[in-house]
Amino acid sequence: MSSLHLSPTACARAGALLASAAVLCSVGAPRPAAAAAPAAAPSAHATSAVLDLEGKGRTPVIHGGDSAYDTASIVKVDILAALLLRAQDAKRQLTAEERGHAKPMIERSDNAAANALWREIGQASGLAAANKRLGLTSTKGGPGAKWGLTRTTASDQIRLLRNVFDTGGKALNAQSRNYLRSLMGKVVPEQSWGVSAIGADGAPRALKNGWLQRNTSGLWDVNSVGQVTVKGHRYLVAVLSNGSANMSDGISLVERTARQAMA
């Protein structure tokens, strides 16, 4: 696949995230020994899913084949949803310590905070139990401490987003939904790429992105999920991708795929 190019603004965002990507590779995926180019030409692939919350249907439109991808940091939304379910079951609020991890995990994609909450929910088994209640059917938690290697599909990400943004969701209560929405609406500017490329500047949006470089190939997984508002309609959008030669190409692919999904 030919190389994709970012605007200067997007390039700056990508550069600001490279240091975070190195940390993620160490905790959410194996860290590459070297950034050597793959032997074969990269073949990037992306899948998108879109659901119009103001529309009559409740089935997302899928483009690109609904296969499984590594989540990277988008799993942090799922981790927090699992934590909130545990708190609901215990009829309690999140503790100050839990909130101290949840806020940076979503807003800044802090990996140390994700490590702590991944352990608290019981890692992959705890995520699986929560996802059964959330209606996810094709998401499998990463092995051991490697939450970034959780596998998911675009349609499952829409199911998760519906629990957060659709008032018809039954697993998370209103307080939990509002808390997650609030954090996803405050993602730091340098991480506000991806599905936020849809719609006019200043339109309401809430998102979570993920990115990691695989040590087996040197190629990048880049993902973006969230809610955007276009012409008065609220849309849930999930774009998952893999196989990009670098992070900049991955961001460009995700944003182009998101725009095409809304065309």
XYZ file of C-alpha atoms in Angstrom:
263
model
C 0.000 0.000 0.000
C 1.379 3.423 -0.881
C 2.497 5.667 1.960
C -0.056 8.029 3.458
C 0.884 11.562 4.509
C -0.354 13.705 7.396
C -0.917 17.421 7.602
C 1.756 19.330 9.588
C -0.633 19.451 12.569
C -1.218 15.704 12.523
C 2.515 15.080 12.115
C 3.158 17.146 15.222
C 0.591 15.140 17.143
C 2.149 11.884 15.995
C 5.592 13.021 17.054
C 4.333 13.951 20.499
C 2.960 10.445 20.943
C 6.042 8.416 19.987
C 7.427 8.440 23.525
C 4.120 7.110 24.863
C 4.148 4.427 22.197
C 7.496 3.144 23.433
C 6.092 2.774 26.935
C 2.972 1.026 25.654
C 5.074 -1.496 23.791
C 6.684 -2.470 27.083
C 3.460 -2.980 29.048
C 0.707 -3.565 26.493
C 2.780 -5.373 23.880
C 6.325 -6.686 23.479
C 8.856 -3.884 22.929
C 10.604 -4.096 19.542
C 14.325 -4.805 19.701
C 14.905 -2.405 16.827
C 12.855 -0.263 14.477
C 14.041 -2.184 11.443
C 11.876 -2.032 8.333
C 9.915 -5.214 7.569
C 11.328 -7.464 4.884
C 8.208 -7.168 2.758
C 6.357 -4.014 1.765
C 3.781 -3.149 4.434
C 0.141 -3.878 3.702
C -2.002 -1.750 5.965
C -5.624 -2.643 6.568
C -8.488 -0.903 8.366
C -12.045 -1.695 9.415
C -14.664 0.864 10.399
C -18.051 0.624 12.081
C -20.566 3.467 12.324
C -23.875 3.708 14.180
C -26.219 6.705 13.923
C -27.731 7.122 17.389
C -30.459 9.337 15.960
C -31.301 6.821 13.232
C -33.997 4.162 13.312
C -31.688 1.165 13.118
C -29.442 -0.221 15.817
C -27.106 -2.199 13.575
C -23.784 -0.527 12.740
C -22.565 -0.204 9.187
C -19.295 -2.124 8.828
C -16.665 -1.385 6.173
C -13.596 -3.542 5.579
C -14.523 -6.882 7.126
C -15.199 -7.288 10.835
C -12.006 -9.141 11.742
C -10.141 -8.951 15.064
C -7.381 -6.410 15.748
C -5.094 -5.610 18.665
C -6.750 -2.962 20.816
C -3.660 -1.121 22.052
C -4.934 1.649 24.358
C -8.568 1.735 23.252
C -9.018 -1.177 25.700
C -8.714 1.385 28.473
C -12.372 2.307 27.930
C -13.276 -1.345 28.445
C -11.053 -1.571 31.541
C -12.786 1.422 33.110
C -16.232 0.054 32.202
C -15.303 -3.193 33.978
C -14.145 -1.259 37.040
C -17.369 0.757 37.113
C -19.436 -2.432 36.947
C -17.531 -3.796 39.950
C -18.257 -0.588 41.879
C -21.941 -0.739 40.909
C -22.181 -4.334 42.128
C -20.709 -3.288 45.467
C -23.099 -0.293 45.595
C -20.247 2.132 46.019
C -18.528 5.018 44.268
C -15.045 4.699 42.828
C -12.417 5.324 45.467
C -10.107 8.324 45.297
C -7.300 5.982 44.267
C -9.397 4.438 41.482
C -10.354 7.864 40.172
C -6.710 8.850 40.393
C -5.935 6.051 37.938
C -9.043 6.351 35.742
C -8.610 10.023 34.873
C -5.042 9.862 33.484
C -5.704 6.447 31.905
C -8.400 7.905 29.651
C -7.404 11.557 29.301
C -3.647 11.031 28.846
C -3.574 7.308 28.014
C -1.352 6.717 31.037
C -0.054 3.148 30.960
C 0.939 2.871 34.627
C -2.650 3.758 35.563
C -3.930 1.124 33.131
C -1.596 -1.473 34.676
C -3.076 -0.788 38.122
C -6.696 -0.992 37.014
C -6.061 -4.031 34.784
C -4.829 -5.856 37.875
C -7.767 -4.603 39.942
C -10.426 -5.905 37.529
C -8.729 -9.313 37.383
C -6.942 -8.918 34.045
C -8.362 -10.878 31.086
C -10.799 -12.978 33.122
C -12.254 -9.894 34.771
C -12.557 -8.164 31.419
C -14.338 -11.202 29.973
C -16.868 -11.233 32.816
C -17.606 -7.548 32.317
C -17.840 -7.888 28.552
C -20.428 -10.627 28.874
C -22.638 -8.128 30.692
C -21.793 -5.347 28.232
C -22.792 -7.506 25.269
C -19.366 -7.853 23.664
C -18.987 -11.177 21.873
C -15.651 -11.029 20.027
C -13.207 -9.409 22.464
C -10.494 -11.443 24.209
C -8.248 -9.962 26.869
C -4.505 -9.888 26.377
C -2.276 -12.472 28.101
C -1.029 -11.707 31.590
C -0.219 -8.053 32.063
C -0.379 -7.290 28.330
C -3.728 -5.509 28.153
C -2.628 -3.831 24.896
C -2.753 -7.205 23.139
C -6.462 -7.605 23.836
C -8.174 -8.541 20.558
C -11.439 -6.952 19.446
C -13.625 -6.191 16.438
C -15.114 -2.921 15.225
C -18.644 -4.182 15.884
C -17.715 -5.076 19.470
C -16.329 -1.586 19.973
C -19.667 -0.143 18.858
C -21.371 -2.409 21.405
C -19.062 -1.026 24.086
C -19.650 2.570 22.980
C -23.415 2.019 23.081
C -23.083 1.140 26.753
C -21.393 4.503 27.286
C -23.266 6.871 24.965
C -26.662 5.281 24.257
C -29.237 5.842 26.988
C -30.699 2.422 26.168
C -27.649 0.702 27.629
C -28.535 -1.333 30.710
C -25.234 -2.571 32.162
C -23.713 0.759 33.155
C -25.921 3.072 35.193
C -26.354 6.757 34.337
C -23.639 7.872 36.750
C -21.107 5.443 35.299
C -21.974 6.433 31.725
C -21.640 10.116 32.510
C -18.269 9.570 34.162
C -16.854 7.712 31.171
C -18.275 10.266 28.728
C -16.735 13.089 30.706
C -13.245 11.585 30.645
C -13.440 10.699 26.935
C -14.468 14.287 26.239
C -11.294 15.601 27.889
C -8.608 13.691 25.985
C -5.479 15.838 25.752
C -5.123 17.799 22.479
C -2.137 15.833 21.174
C -4.236 12.662 21.319
C -7.350 14.190 19.745
C -6.828 12.670 16.316
C -8.679 9.764 14.713
C -12.476 9.797 14.740
C -12.330 13.462 15.780
C -11.396 14.194 12.148
C -15.093 13.717 11.329
C -17.370 16.733 11.453
C -16.812 20.444 11.845
C -14.231 21.925 14.176
C -15.738 22.585 17.578
C -18.477 19.955 17.225
C -18.985 17.805 20.356
C -16.827 14.682 20.401
C -15.476 12.142 22.859
C -12.890 9.527 21.995
C -10.078 7.180 22.949
C -7.180 6.250 20.679
C -4.645 3.440 20.738
C -1.294 2.846 19.073
C 1.517 0.315 19.339
C 4.357 -1.067 17.247
C 4.607 -4.855 16.974
C 8.045 -6.349 17.548
C 7.415 -9.263 15.162
C 7.027 -7.022 12.109
C 7.923 -3.473 13.097
C 4.477 -2.424 11.837
C 1.932 -0.343 13.710
C -1.562 -0.936 15.094
C -3.464 2.380 15.266
C -7.080 2.622 16.435
C -9.685 5.241 17.325
C -13.158 4.935 18.870
C -15.703 7.435 20.108
C -18.745 9.600 19.544
C -18.904 12.504 17.094
C -21.671 14.907 16.130
C -22.327 15.635 12.461
C -25.213 17.843 11.306
C -27.055 17.347 14.559
C -26.696 13.566 14.568
C -24.627 11.704 17.132
C -22.584 8.883 15.629
C -20.627 6.124 17.305
C -17.518 5.385 15.266
C -14.829 2.725 15.611
C -11.826 2.473 13.293
C -9.290 -0.327 13.814
C -6.136 -0.714 11.726
C -2.899 -2.638 11.476
C 0.103 -2.969 9.194
C 1.099 0.702 8.880
C 4.796 1.379 8.315
C 4.849 4.072 10.998
C 2.527 5.816 13.396
C 1.982 8.823 11.134
C 0.778 6.583 8.325
C -1.479 4.783 10.788
C -3.121 8.008 11.967
C -3.637 9.107 8.370
C -5.186 5.739 7.494
C -7.543 5.862 10.490
C -8.687 9.412 9.745
C -9.187 8.734 6.049
C -11.121 5.552 6.855
C -13.306 7.447 9.331
C -14.147 10.115 6.750
C -14.916 7.504 4.098
C -17.214 5.669 6.515
C -19.299 8.824 6.903
C -19.415 9.671 3.173
